[in-house]
């Protein structure tokens, strides 16, 4: 038996023994997701057990180095772990912008001290992070951001406003883009900085969305003092860190569909609209839409797998995550249009225990942001056109 | 297994690309088309294909072949798709070899070495109606004496007019619509009662209609078990579908490459047209579709080689996806090339015609999406 086969059988046995049955059911409610942080509470005992067991193996971040609380797995092993978790439908033990976005950026750009300080706390779910990127007048044109950080001895004094800060109201720390040199060209005067959300001068306000609730906030900085040592990477070169992090954010968003609804769309639709004598969905057009959706979904899963393989072989294109983000988010919107169509009248109920307080229509509305957040579909297509296809007029 | 070509497969691709690009560029296909060549492909090139080991790619080494798999067949098909090279590779080396491998040792020993050395061409006769519906085969195989009598009509028999051997799917039992009751026969096209009409199709590649009027075949011509041909036929069709998907990936990628080059060269309104965002976004979308399709085709081919239980679903995904992507690629290709794209002198239209034929070949995108829905039981 090869080492990898051995790893697979050990992993399978460990997951079977340690993943509670409750943690193998699809995520259907907000509280099914464990985000960690200073003020966190577990929704259930199985959720706690599952998190702690995975944390103790370093498998909240399986491919991070062990010294930072990771599992130290190589690419092939991490893939096997993902496959084995998917096989039993295991939930992620910890969801975290620290894992998906900040961690990779710190591993690449952080200094030793920053890595030692922050990475283990992310891995152990002790600190919940939020992302301070977008500003009211700088959406897709992110680099035109205006939040300024003025030098004052060993500190920066930060003033400005961020918007669309997901879960800012629950976050402990923020990773934030600030303008440290207003005189420089717009990409050249930005720095990437970390600070505690309890710092004096930080305030947040939730934004009500069309889905009736929202993870998003407006975040305000009023003379927030942050030590200069909290800058990640080089001062005024924060754009490099930001871009690198965005690749990870896009990869994360493009994968959102996979965590979706658990049961196959065809079955969900069959329960709702019924089947004909041959057992086919009793709505031929809907059946066709689902089938063509599933062709694209399965093909996208292949492309995601191939992207990982290409990256591992050193043949990946850094901008390919933009193509995947575009495709994945457009597909996820299609999935929810189909779900709404399949649900019919039943999917319209907004406030009732029967509809889980309108879980489906709220999720449907939520997906409309997928092709806006993390860079709009149009921005993604522009990146592909210019960076991969090398079309003129950048 | 990574969804990448390994070193040997990359070498195979490079040698196929070298030969095909050099000896069979689109000009070669045009010349055959314009001269109304009776064979429709170059026998010299086929001899070279045999010498390079391509003709017998899927033939086991015991019968003199290369003993390679579906992934390698897909590699060749993708290169064929890039230049529209007319070649017996699909009908003989992919479909027929797979069918013959379902036959007895004696049958394999009789036919396979001749395919390896390039001296035998074979064709698969499946389709009857206007759309690919293999389980609706109505062609009759009635028991007669020691053998069978075949009656019925086949259409869209790729390379049917040049085949030295026909592999025919007929109904020895059951009723049209059932998978049970099908039998595959290896038939001499010169047998009494067979009429072959070469059908010149929109893409100018080889296809034929074949009529069987009480054609007597003996029991030795049966490949595999009588009435049990459904499983073998599925295997043959699935590798053919994945191979056709690979051809469409090559075709799409080639058209796309030409189109992007054109966007960087052509000026209108004082600008390179590639500067226009409307075109940039469409090009970027098409790029993404092609990359997604490439991965899906590769997955299907790998799963066929692994004989994985989910291979059939992966093939349905690949063929459905490749059909829609190729359709998009050629439409965008013509549109972005403007009026030039509509001229015969320009190559893009040739790809458009071939894409339409590949779409119908062994089931179009609708057929395969429907198959996927059936596999998933809704």
XYZ file of C-alpha atoms in Angstrom:
772
model
C 0.000 0.000 0.000
C 1.420 3.391 -0.955
C 1.842 6.099 1.664
C -1.107 7.987 0.225
C -3.347 4.910 0.276
C -2.343 4.419 3.891
C -3.096 8.063 4.614
C -6.506 7.697 2.996
C -7.460 4.640 4.992
C -6.198 6.175 8.255
C -8.058 9.396 7.515
C -11.246 7.567 6.637
C -11.087 5.550 9.858
C -10.367 8.632 11.952
C -13.218 10.615 10.415
C -15.622 7.710 10.858
C -14.661 7.487 14.514
C -14.570 11.209 15.258
C -17.079 13.064 13.116
C -20.385 13.066 15.017
C -23.391 12.026 12.901
C -24.993 15.443 13.493
C -22.003 17.059 11.786
C -22.554 15.034 8.610
C -25.855 16.678 7.776
C -26.079 19.516 5.280
C -25.876 23.020 6.682
C -29.384 24.480 6.707
C -29.287 27.275 9.260
C -26.903 30.055 10.238
C -26.097 28.446 13.566
C -24.877 25.315 11.783
C -21.774 27.290 10.845
C -19.126 27.733 13.535
C -17.106 30.906 13.092
C -14.945 30.990 16.261
C -13.843 34.207 17.974
C -13.696 35.722 21.443
C -17.434 35.786 21.981
C -18.282 32.567 20.268
C -20.740 30.005 21.517
C -21.206 26.503 20.214
C -24.699 25.781 18.950
C -24.486 22.179 20.102
C -22.273 19.650 21.841
C -21.515 17.757 18.582
C -20.424 21.047 17.002
C -17.997 21.627 19.886
C -16.646 18.077 19.815
C -16.132 18.110 16.055
C -14.351 21.460 16.155
C -12.062 20.516 19.040
C -11.108 17.158 17.571
C -10.273 18.697 14.212
C -8.405 21.576 15.844
C -6.303 19.161 17.885
C -5.185 17.430 14.675
C -4.434 20.750 13.008
C -7.183 20.008 10.504
C -9.000 23.312 10.752
C -6.109 24.366 8.479
C -4.759 21.045 7.234
C -2.169 22.436 4.818
C -0.656 25.060 7.128
C 2.667 24.303 8.833
C 2.367 22.498 12.158
C 4.244 25.262 14.024
C 1.281 27.582 13.344
C -1.386 25.143 14.419
C -1.840 23.535 11.028
C -1.812 19.900 10.001
C 1.356 20.092 7.896
C -0.273 18.114 5.073
C 1.084 18.321 1.561
C -1.189 19.038 -1.415
C -2.005 15.397 -2.151
C -2.828 14.643 1.490
C -4.977 17.744 1.853
C -6.905 16.712 -1.242
C -7.493 13.261 0.225
C -8.745 14.811 3.451
C -11.180 17.012 1.471
C -12.380 14.001 -0.490
C -12.865 11.888 2.609
C -14.736 14.687 4.380
C -16.925 15.129 1.305
C -17.532 11.378 1.195
C -19.304 11.428 4.554
C -20.717 14.937 4.083
C -18.686 16.305 6.995
C -19.220 19.994 7.733
C -16.225 22.296 7.896
C -15.328 22.392 11.605
C -14.531 26.108 11.462
C -15.496 28.782 8.961
C -13.258 31.793 9.001
C -12.006 34.659 6.873
C -8.772 34.138 8.802
C -8.445 30.696 7.241
C -9.663 31.511 3.769
C -8.130 34.909 3.229
C -5.830 36.422 5.841
C -3.919 33.228 6.658
C -2.573 32.635 3.149
C -1.597 36.313 2.884
C 0.225 36.205 6.244
C 2.017 32.998 5.293
C 3.345 34.727 2.183
C 3.835 38.326 3.315
C 3.824 38.334 7.140
C 7.002 38.606 9.221
C 7.902 35.922 11.788
C 6.388 37.808 14.650
C 3.100 38.373 12.838
C 2.865 34.736 11.811
C 3.537 33.525 15.348
C 1.062 35.996 16.797
C -1.890 35.508 14.471
C -1.790 32.166 12.649
C -2.187 29.850 15.667
C -5.131 31.922 16.911
C -6.808 31.629 13.523
C -6.205 27.876 13.447
C -7.676 27.502 16.936
C -10.670 29.703 16.189
C -9.764 32.157 18.956
C -9.912 35.324 16.882
C -12.574 36.115 14.320
C -11.431 38.350 11.475
C -13.212 40.661 9.099
C -12.033 42.313 5.890
C -11.802 46.085 5.483
C -11.527 46.519 1.739
C -14.539 48.162 0.075
C -15.430 51.799 0.593
C -18.609 53.681 -0.272
C -17.024 55.355 -3.282
C -14.588 52.601 -4.173
C -16.431 49.419 -5.026
C -15.091 47.606 -8.065
C -12.463 50.338 -8.341
C -10.972 49.168 -5.059
C -7.651 50.975 -5.452
C -9.358 54.349 -5.310
C -9.970 53.825 -1.582
C -9.672 56.916 0.641
C -9.377 55.659 4.248
C -6.187 57.326 5.364
C -3.509 56.335 7.834
C -1.372 59.249 9.009
C 1.971 58.728 10.648
C 2.261 59.733 14.309
C 5.493 58.420 15.841
C 5.278 54.631 16.212
C 1.610 54.688 15.241
C -0.722 55.339 12.382
C -3.882 57.311 13.000
C -6.650 55.902 10.834
C -9.729 57.798 9.648
C -12.344 56.787 7.123
C -15.171 54.423 6.354
C -15.482 50.888 5.015
C -18.595 49.231 3.636
C -19.776 45.656 3.016
C -17.618 44.518 5.922
C -18.985 41.004 6.407
C -19.667 40.221 10.081
C -17.811 43.319 11.267
C -20.236 43.397 14.197
C -18.966 39.987 15.370
C -15.321 40.299 14.388
C -12.448 40.644 16.860
C -9.835 41.972 14.440
C -9.832 43.494 10.975
C -7.392 43.263 8.072
C -7.666 46.541 6.344
C -6.439 48.494 3.338
C -5.503 52.083 4.138
C -3.898 54.897 2.198
C -0.488 55.685 3.681
C 0.726 57.905 0.838
C -1.987 60.148 -0.636
C 0.487 61.719 -3.073
C 1.438 58.436 -4.766
C -0.330 56.866 -7.748
C -3.425 55.085 -6.569
C -1.984 51.535 -6.374
C 1.290 52.705 -4.854
C 0.168 54.443 -1.685
C -1.823 51.666 -0.035
C -0.792 49.587 2.992
C -2.240 46.408 4.466
C -2.715 46.701 8.221
C -4.196 44.657 11.078
C -5.945 45.953 14.191
C -8.271 45.075 17.022
C -11.922 45.980 16.483
C -12.176 47.053 20.130
C -9.633 49.834 19.506
C -11.079 53.227 20.463
C -12.662 54.938 17.461
C -13.923 51.796 15.672
C -17.685 51.459 15.240
C -19.943 49.326 13.043
C -23.499 49.465 11.797
C -25.319 46.550 10.105
C -26.771 47.114 6.611
C -30.231 45.745 5.973
C -30.382 43.909 2.640
C -33.079 42.660 0.289
C -32.816 39.242 1.917
C -34.150 40.808 5.124
C -30.990 40.124 7.031
C -27.387 40.558 6.290
C -23.855 39.763 7.338
C -22.763 43.164 6.070
C -21.862 46.294 7.994
C -20.642 49.772 7.534
C -17.474 50.268 9.546
C -16.222 53.653 10.738
C -12.732 54.646 11.893
C -12.392 57.827 13.927
C -8.771 58.526 14.914
C -7.982 54.861 15.484
C -4.385 54.471 16.700
C -2.570 51.390 15.347
C 1.083 50.467 15.927
C 3.155 50.635 12.721
C 4.371 47.091 13.386
C 0.905 45.922 12.385
C 1.535 46.615 8.702
C 1.862 43.361 6.740
C 4.454 43.432 3.978
C 6.043 46.704 2.907
C 4.489 50.085 3.662
C 2.804 51.472 0.515
C 3.034 48.029 -1.142
C -0.216 46.747 0.378
C -1.727 46.331 -3.066
C 0.434 43.227 -3.616
C -0.914 41.666 -0.425
C -4.453 42.724 -1.309
C -4.288 41.134 -4.753
C -2.870 37.904 -3.400
C -5.585 37.756 -0.785
C -8.265 38.443 -3.381
C -7.205 35.350 -5.305
C -8.003 33.324 -2.209
C -11.240 35.164 -1.627
C -12.312 34.449 -5.206
C -11.425 30.807 -4.897
C -13.520 30.687 -1.711
C -16.537 32.394 -3.285
C -16.382 30.248 -6.431
C -16.629 27.196 -4.180
C -19.683 28.463 -2.317
C -22.109 26.541 -4.487
C -20.605 23.249 -3.406
C -21.618 23.842 0.178
C -25.102 24.718 -1.040
C -28.164 22.712 -0.382
C -27.075 19.161 0.208
C -29.686 17.153 -1.665
C -29.571 16.861 -5.458
C -31.642 19.506 -7.236
C -33.580 16.887 -9.178
C -34.790 15.252 -5.963
C -35.705 18.535 -4.342
C -37.693 19.465 -7.426
C -39.351 16.040 -7.632
C -40.609 16.350 -4.051
C -42.065 19.709 -4.857
C -43.544 19.432 -8.373
C -44.082 15.667 -8.567
C -43.157 13.099 -11.215
C -44.922 11.600 -14.211
C -45.640 7.915 -14.872
C -42.057 7.332 -16.054
C -40.673 8.866 -12.881
C -39.598 12.030 -14.666
C -40.025 15.443 -13.179
C -43.517 16.622 -14.025
C -42.254 19.846 -15.594
C -40.248 19.146 -18.713
C -38.749 22.610 -19.004
C -37.652 22.633 -15.377
C -36.183 19.165 -15.789
C -34.199 20.406 -18.764
C -32.986 23.436 -16.869
C -31.843 21.275 -13.977
C -30.089 18.813 -16.267
C -28.250 21.527 -18.142
C -27.366 23.189 -14.841
C -25.995 19.901 -13.526
C -23.872 19.435 -16.648
C -22.273 22.805 -16.001
C -21.951 22.186 -12.286
C -20.219 18.837 -12.793
C -17.938 20.338 -15.420
C -17.050 23.214 -13.097
C -16.155 20.735 -10.361
C -13.725 19.111 -12.821
C -12.248 22.502 -13.646
C -11.800 23.312 -9.945
C -10.051 19.994 -9.441
C -7.838 20.620 -12.446
C -6.993 24.127 -11.209
C -5.635 22.625 -7.985
C -3.673 20.026 -9.945
C -2.262 22.708 -12.232
C -1.266 24.882 -9.291
C 0.447 21.941 -7.641
C 2.364 21.230 -10.835
C 3.395 24.887 -11.015
C 1.437 25.376 -14.253
C -1.465 27.429 -12.934
C -2.153 30.986 -14.069
C -2.506 33.391 -11.122
C -5.547 35.049 -12.720
C -7.378 31.748 -13.258
C -9.140 32.193 -9.904
C -10.952 35.119 -11.539
C -12.328 32.830 -14.240
C -13.451 30.339 -11.586
C -14.981 33.059 -9.425
C -16.960 34.328 -12.392
C -18.193 30.914 -13.428
C -18.935 29.613 -9.946
C -20.941 32.627 -8.853
C -23.008 32.821 -12.028
C -23.734 29.124 -11.624
C -24.758 29.543 -7.997
C -27.235 32.223 -9.006
C -28.675 29.801 -11.540
C -28.948 27.109 -8.861
C -31.084 29.345 -6.688
C -33.266 30.495 -9.560
C -33.978 26.811 -10.197
C -34.606 26.188 -6.495
C -37.103 29.032 -6.383
C -38.784 27.756 -9.511
C -38.898 24.211 -8.131
C -40.288 25.436 -4.825
C -43.059 27.409 -6.471
C -45.514 28.974 -4.067
C -43.920 27.181 -1.141
C -40.641 28.957 -1.778
C -42.292 32.361 -1.443
C -43.097 32.141 2.265
C -41.049 34.701 4.113
C -42.117 34.374 7.721
C -43.241 30.995 8.975
C -41.756 28.073 10.861
C -42.787 25.931 7.859
C -40.407 27.814 5.605
C -37.673 28.099 8.273
C -38.370 31.824 8.235
C -37.998 31.981 4.493
C -34.605 30.297 4.391
C -34.795 29.561 0.690
C -35.947 32.935 -0.643
C -33.459 34.669 1.625
C -30.654 32.452 0.332
C -31.840 33.085 -3.232
C -31.626 36.832 -2.692
C -28.263 36.433 -1.009
C -26.777 34.735 -4.079
C -27.345 37.863 -6.132
C -24.391 39.363 -4.288
C -22.098 36.497 -5.349
C -21.388 38.110 -8.683
C -20.744 41.490 -7.024
C -18.681 40.751 -3.891
C -14.994 39.964 -4.209
C -15.004 41.652 -7.606
C -17.989 41.742 -9.953
C -18.406 39.307 -12.802
C -17.559 42.149 -15.153
C -14.348 42.878 -13.264
C -13.457 39.164 -13.358
C -14.030 39.026 -17.108
C -11.887 42.122 -17.519
C -9.073 40.464 -15.566
C -9.291 37.314 -17.686
C -9.344 39.379 -20.881
C -6.307 41.400 -19.942
C -4.148 39.088 -17.852
C -4.838 35.696 -19.429
C -5.856 36.564 -22.982
C -3.586 39.594 -23.130
C -6.172 41.665 -24.979
C -5.178 45.284 -25.559
C -6.262 48.454 -23.800
C -5.542 47.691 -20.133
C -5.185 11.042 -10.529
C -4.367 14.653 -11.434
C -6.457 16.104 -14.271
C -3.313 16.766 -16.277
C -1.479 14.962 -19.023
C 1.494 13.024 -17.707
C 4.886 13.118 -19.350
C 4.235 10.287 -21.811
C 0.859 11.724 -22.763
C 2.420 15.118 -23.320
C 5.005 13.538 -25.609
C 2.235 11.755 -27.480
C 0.416 15.048 -27.897
C 3.530 16.786 -29.160
C 4.230 14.107 -31.726
C 0.582 14.041 -32.881
C 0.511 17.827 -33.059
C 3.778 17.879 -34.966
C 2.640 15.393 -37.575
C -0.927 16.647 -37.956
C 0.020 20.316 -37.993
C 2.763 19.677 -40.522
C 1.166 17.144 -42.870
C -2.544 17.720 -42.392
C -3.218 21.421 -41.864
C -6.588 22.754 -42.917
C -5.298 23.167 -46.468
C -5.094 19.364 -46.630
C -8.750 19.026 -45.699
C -9.722 21.728 -48.200
C -7.871 19.955 -50.973
C -9.731 16.698 -50.273
C -13.033 18.532 -50.125
C -12.513 20.597 -53.261
C -11.296 17.646 -55.341
C -14.239 15.549 -54.138
C -11.714 12.894 -53.193
C -13.272 9.440 -53.386
C -11.637 8.233 -50.180
C -12.010 11.457 -48.221
C -8.743 11.102 -46.325
C -5.102 10.410 -47.149
C -4.147 6.739 -47.108
C -0.509 7.812 -46.870
C -1.225 9.715 -43.702
C -3.075 6.715 -42.330
C -0.039 4.550 -43.027
C 2.046 7.023 -41.033
C -0.561 6.949 -38.263
C -0.066 3.182 -38.139
C 3.723 3.531 -38.095
C 3.473 6.038 -35.257
C 1.387 3.536 -33.300
C -1.747 5.702 -33.409
C -3.929 3.334 -35.466
C -3.508 0.588 -32.885
C -3.417 2.910 -29.889
C -6.200 1.064 -28.045
C -5.245 -2.408 -29.264
C -3.715 -4.564 -26.521
C -0.012 -5.264 -26.840
C -0.789 -8.979 -27.196
C -2.296 -8.136 -30.585
C 0.528 -5.861 -31.601
C -0.992 -2.587 -30.471
C 0.159 0.140 -28.115
C -2.121 -0.950 -25.270
C -2.950 2.649 -24.378
C -6.233 4.050 -23.115
C -9.035 6.537 -23.570
C -6.954 9.490 -22.348
C -4.417 8.880 -25.115
C -7.196 8.485 -27.688
C -8.547 11.844 -26.503
C -5.117 13.406 -26.964
C -5.106 12.373 -30.650
C -8.721 13.457 -31.149
C -8.018 16.899 -29.723
C -5.216 17.389 -32.250
C -7.432 16.137 -35.068
C -9.986 18.713 -33.979
C -7.464 21.515 -34.376
C -6.927 21.019 -38.117
C -10.138 19.151 -39.024
C -7.915 16.370 -40.350
C -10.057 13.693 -41.988
C -8.873 10.406 -40.525
C -10.181 6.894 -39.904
C -8.891 7.196 -36.349
C -12.291 7.783 -34.725
C -14.260 5.071 -36.542
C -11.537 2.453 -36.759
C -9.170 2.994 -33.860
C -11.606 4.202 -31.226
C -15.098 2.830 -31.917
C -14.301 -0.360 -33.816
C -11.308 -1.409 -31.747
C -13.369 -1.053 -28.585
C -16.160 -3.123 -30.132
C -13.778 -5.816 -31.347
C -12.170 -6.057 -27.932
C -15.554 -7.316 -26.773
C -15.216 -10.231 -29.187
C -13.584 -13.639 -28.771
C -9.823 -14.185 -28.812
C -10.135 -15.590 -32.334
C -12.048 -12.536 -33.530
C -9.541 -10.196 -31.930
C -6.629 -12.091 -33.454
C -8.296 -11.930 -36.870
C -9.008 -8.202 -36.933
C -6.911 -6.239 -34.452
C -3.409 -6.788 -35.901
C -4.696 -5.560 -39.273
C -5.961 -2.397 -37.651
C -2.602 -1.935 -35.977
C -0.711 -2.141 -39.291
C -3.203 0.164 -40.990
C -4.470 -2.414 -43.496
C -8.022 -2.697 -42.144
C -10.589 0.064 -41.784
C -13.743 -0.505 -39.797
C -16.927 1.446 -39.134
C -19.690 1.313 -36.564
C -23.310 1.322 -37.752
C -25.677 2.376 -34.967
C -27.940 5.312 -35.791
C -31.172 4.827 -37.705
C -33.414 7.850 -37.177
C -32.537 11.504 -37.310
C -31.396 11.595 -33.705
C -29.043 9.294 -31.834
C -31.222 6.813 -29.918
C -29.197 3.614 -29.589
C -31.780 1.747 -27.543
C -34.403 2.450 -30.188
C -32.534 0.350 -32.729
C -35.127 -1.361 -34.942
C -32.827 -3.143 -37.391
C -33.719 -6.824 -37.306
C -31.362 -9.737 -36.728
C -33.470 -12.840 -37.276
C -32.114 -16.268 -36.577
C -31.655 -18.244 -39.783
C -29.910 -21.591 -39.887
C -26.536 -21.365 -38.215
C -26.628 -17.589 -38.179
C -28.756 -14.492 -38.667
C -30.342 -12.417 -41.366
C -29.927 -8.647 -41.003
C -32.491 -6.202 -42.334
C -32.742 -2.485 -41.834
C -31.155 0.868 -42.573
C -28.314 2.666 -40.879
C -27.372 6.311 -41.227
C -24.430 8.479 -40.219
C -22.011 5.538 -40.451
C -18.693 7.330 -40.138
C -16.241 6.020 -42.816
C -18.942 3.571 -43.958
C -17.999 3.889 -47.635
C -14.350 2.902 -47.126
C -14.775 0.327 -44.360
C -13.407 -3.186 -44.782
C -15.480 -4.287 -41.842
C -18.808 -3.060 -40.527
C -19.750 -3.388 -36.909
C -23.500 -3.420 -36.830
C -25.844 -3.053 -33.881
C -29.084 -4.912 -34.510
C -32.046 -6.186 -32.576
C -32.064 -9.953 -32.062
C -34.669 -9.687 -29.329
C -36.789 -7.245 -27.363
C -38.554 -4.225 -28.804
C -37.267 -0.807 -29.831
C -36.701 1.327 -26.751
C -35.248 -1.538 -24.716
C -31.581 -1.980 -23.943
C -32.046 -5.748 -23.843
C -32.071 -7.750 -27.055
C -29.290 -5.927 -28.913
C -26.476 -7.806 -30.595
C -23.308 -6.549 -32.275
C -22.198 -8.174 -35.507
C -18.948 -7.918 -37.454
C -20.043 -7.888 -41.068
C -18.225 -7.901 -44.402
C -19.493 -4.826 -46.275
C -19.264 -6.757 -49.550
C -21.814 -9.312 -48.382
C -24.862 -9.801 -50.571
C -27.734 -7.492 -49.734
C -25.670 -4.525 -48.473
C -25.970 -1.181 -50.237
C -23.664 1.631 -49.199
C -24.250 5.224 -50.168
C -21.638 7.794 -49.263
C -23.445 10.810 -47.871
C -21.618 14.068 -48.410
C -22.464 16.046 -45.348
C -22.279 19.673 -44.330
C -18.776 19.235 -42.875
C -17.375 17.303 -45.888
C -16.154 14.522 -43.625
C -16.890 10.875 -44.350
C -20.254 9.315 -43.575
C -22.539 6.844 -45.261
C -26.006 5.335 -45.295
C -25.952 1.565 -45.270
C -28.976 -0.560 -46.190
C -29.191 -4.222 -45.201
C -31.617 -6.397 -47.150
C -31.726 -9.900 -45.698
C -27.981 -10.027 -45.271
C -26.893 -13.515 -44.175
C -24.226 -13.627 -41.468
C -23.036 -16.693 -39.581
C -22.894 -17.128 -35.833
C -19.158 -16.397 -35.801
C -19.880 -12.798 -36.668
C -21.485 -12.109 -33.290
C -19.305 -9.949 -31.011
C -19.882 -11.006 -27.416
C -23.192 -12.576 -26.464
C -26.387 -12.670 -28.494
C -29.037 -10.333 -27.052
C -26.493 -9.001 -24.565
C -24.851 -6.410 -26.787
C -26.223 -3.460 -24.793
C -23.338 -3.353 -22.342
C -20.689 -3.653 -25.050
C -22.460 -1.066 -27.181
C -22.586 1.343 -24.235
C -18.858 0.888 -23.734
C -18.170 1.574 -27.416
C -20.465 4.587 -27.518
C -19.113 6.055 -24.303
C -15.499 6.031 -25.404
C -16.666 7.433 -28.740
C -18.571 10.221 -27.011
C -15.614 11.132 -24.827
C -13.366 11.076 -27.897
C -15.805 13.318 -29.779
C -15.821 15.647 -26.767
C -12.023 15.792 -26.984
C -12.236 16.610 -30.704
C -14.624 19.445 -29.846
C -12.221 20.739 -27.187
C -9.482 20.873 -29.834
C -11.796 22.509 -32.326
C -13.086 25.057 -29.802
C -9.603 25.899 -28.589
C -8.343 26.378 -32.145
C -11.226 28.634 -33.154
C -10.837 30.581 -29.941
C -7.093 31.045 -30.450
C -7.662 32.328 -33.980
C -10.379 34.658 -32.741
C -8.262 36.143 -29.951
C -5.414 36.700 -32.404
C -7.848 38.502 -34.689
C -9.073 40.699 -31.829
C -5.487 41.837 -31.345
C -4.932 42.646 -35.035
C -8.132 44.030 -36.474
C -8.738 47.777 -36.238
C -12.122 49.495 -36.402
C -13.092 53.008 -35.331
C -9.382 53.702 -34.950
C -8.916 51.053 -32.279
C -7.987 47.404 -32.044
C -11.332 45.658 -31.678
C -9.857 43.704 -28.743
C -9.974 46.955 -26.773
C -13.765 46.950 -26.801
C -15.136 45.734 -23.513
C -18.161 44.131 -25.172
C -15.827 41.803 -27.051
C -13.353 41.357 -24.196
C -16.047 40.056 -21.885
C -17.395 37.634 -24.427
C -13.898 36.366 -25.166
C -13.205 35.921 -21.455
C -16.483 34.061 -21.004
C -15.660 31.747 -23.895
C -12.194 31.122 -22.477
C -13.767 30.048 -19.194
C -16.237 27.742 -20.943
C -13.430 26.079 -22.881
C -11.293 25.529 -19.778
C -14.263 24.066 -17.900
C -15.018 21.816 -20.878
C -11.418 20.681 -21.200
C -11.446 19.544 -17.567
C -14.767 17.732 -18.015
C -13.515 15.879 -21.097
C -10.319 14.871 -19.357
C -12.278 13.631 -16.363
C -14.522 11.462 -18.554
C -11.557 9.929 -20.367
C -9.731 9.201 -17.109
C -12.785 7.603 -15.523
C -13.300 5.423 -18.610
C -9.736 4.166 -18.273
C -10.305 3.512 -14.570
C -13.557 1.694 -15.436
C -15.136 3.760 -12.689
C -18.855 3.304 -11.973
C -19.464 7.038 -12.467
C -17.777 7.091 -15.891
C -21.096 7.096 -17.759
C -22.243 10.230 -15.934
C -18.900 11.913 -16.579
C -19.166 11.064 -20.288
C -22.675 12.536 -20.434
C -21.363 15.712 -18.798
C -18.383 15.926 -21.143
C -20.324 15.358 -24.366
C -23.153 17.697 -23.355
C -20.743 20.396 -22.283
C -18.421 20.036 -25.272
C -21.369 20.353 -27.644
C -22.589 23.628 -26.210
C -19.089 25.037 -25.858
C -18.127 24.178 -29.438
C -21.361 25.738 -30.650
C -20.577 28.913 -28.744
C -16.943 28.929 -29.871
C -17.747 28.736 -33.578
C -20.591 31.236 -33.351
C -18.405 33.740 -31.541
C -15.597 32.970 -33.972
C -17.697 33.849 -36.982
C -19.308 36.853 -35.318
C -16.051 38.381 -34.145
C -14.433 37.862 -37.532
C -17.301 39.796 -39.083
C -18.050 39.391 -42.779
C -14.750 37.569 -43.339
C -16.006 34.808 -41.070
C -18.829 34.129 -43.500
C -16.564 33.519 -46.493
C -15.551 30.074 -47.656
C -12.017 31.298 -48.173
C -11.717 31.825 -44.425
C -11.363 28.720 -42.231
C -13.731 29.605 -39.403
C -16.815 28.419 -41.275
C -15.258 24.976 -41.708
C -15.000 24.670 -37.952
C -18.608 25.765 -37.606
C -19.770 22.985 -39.911
C -17.655 20.376 -38.187
C -18.899 21.487 -34.762
C -22.498 20.954 -35.868
C -21.689 17.413 -36.970
C -19.726 16.638 -33.786
C -22.691 17.909 -31.802
C -24.951 15.270 -33.389
C -22.317 12.533 -33.295
C -23.362 9.893 -30.721
C -25.872 12.188 -29.066
C -26.215 15.944 -28.845
C -26.120 18.122 -25.727
C -29.820 17.659 -25.042
C -29.530 13.898 -25.302
C -26.659 13.791 -22.840
C -28.207 16.218 -20.366
C -31.260 13.953 -20.466
C -29.021 10.938 -19.842
C -27.573 12.692 -16.813
C -31.063 13.395 -15.485
C -31.992 9.735 -15.974
C -28.852 8.570 -14.197
C -29.774 10.848 -11.324
C -33.353 9.594 -11.424
C -35.463 12.673 -11.923
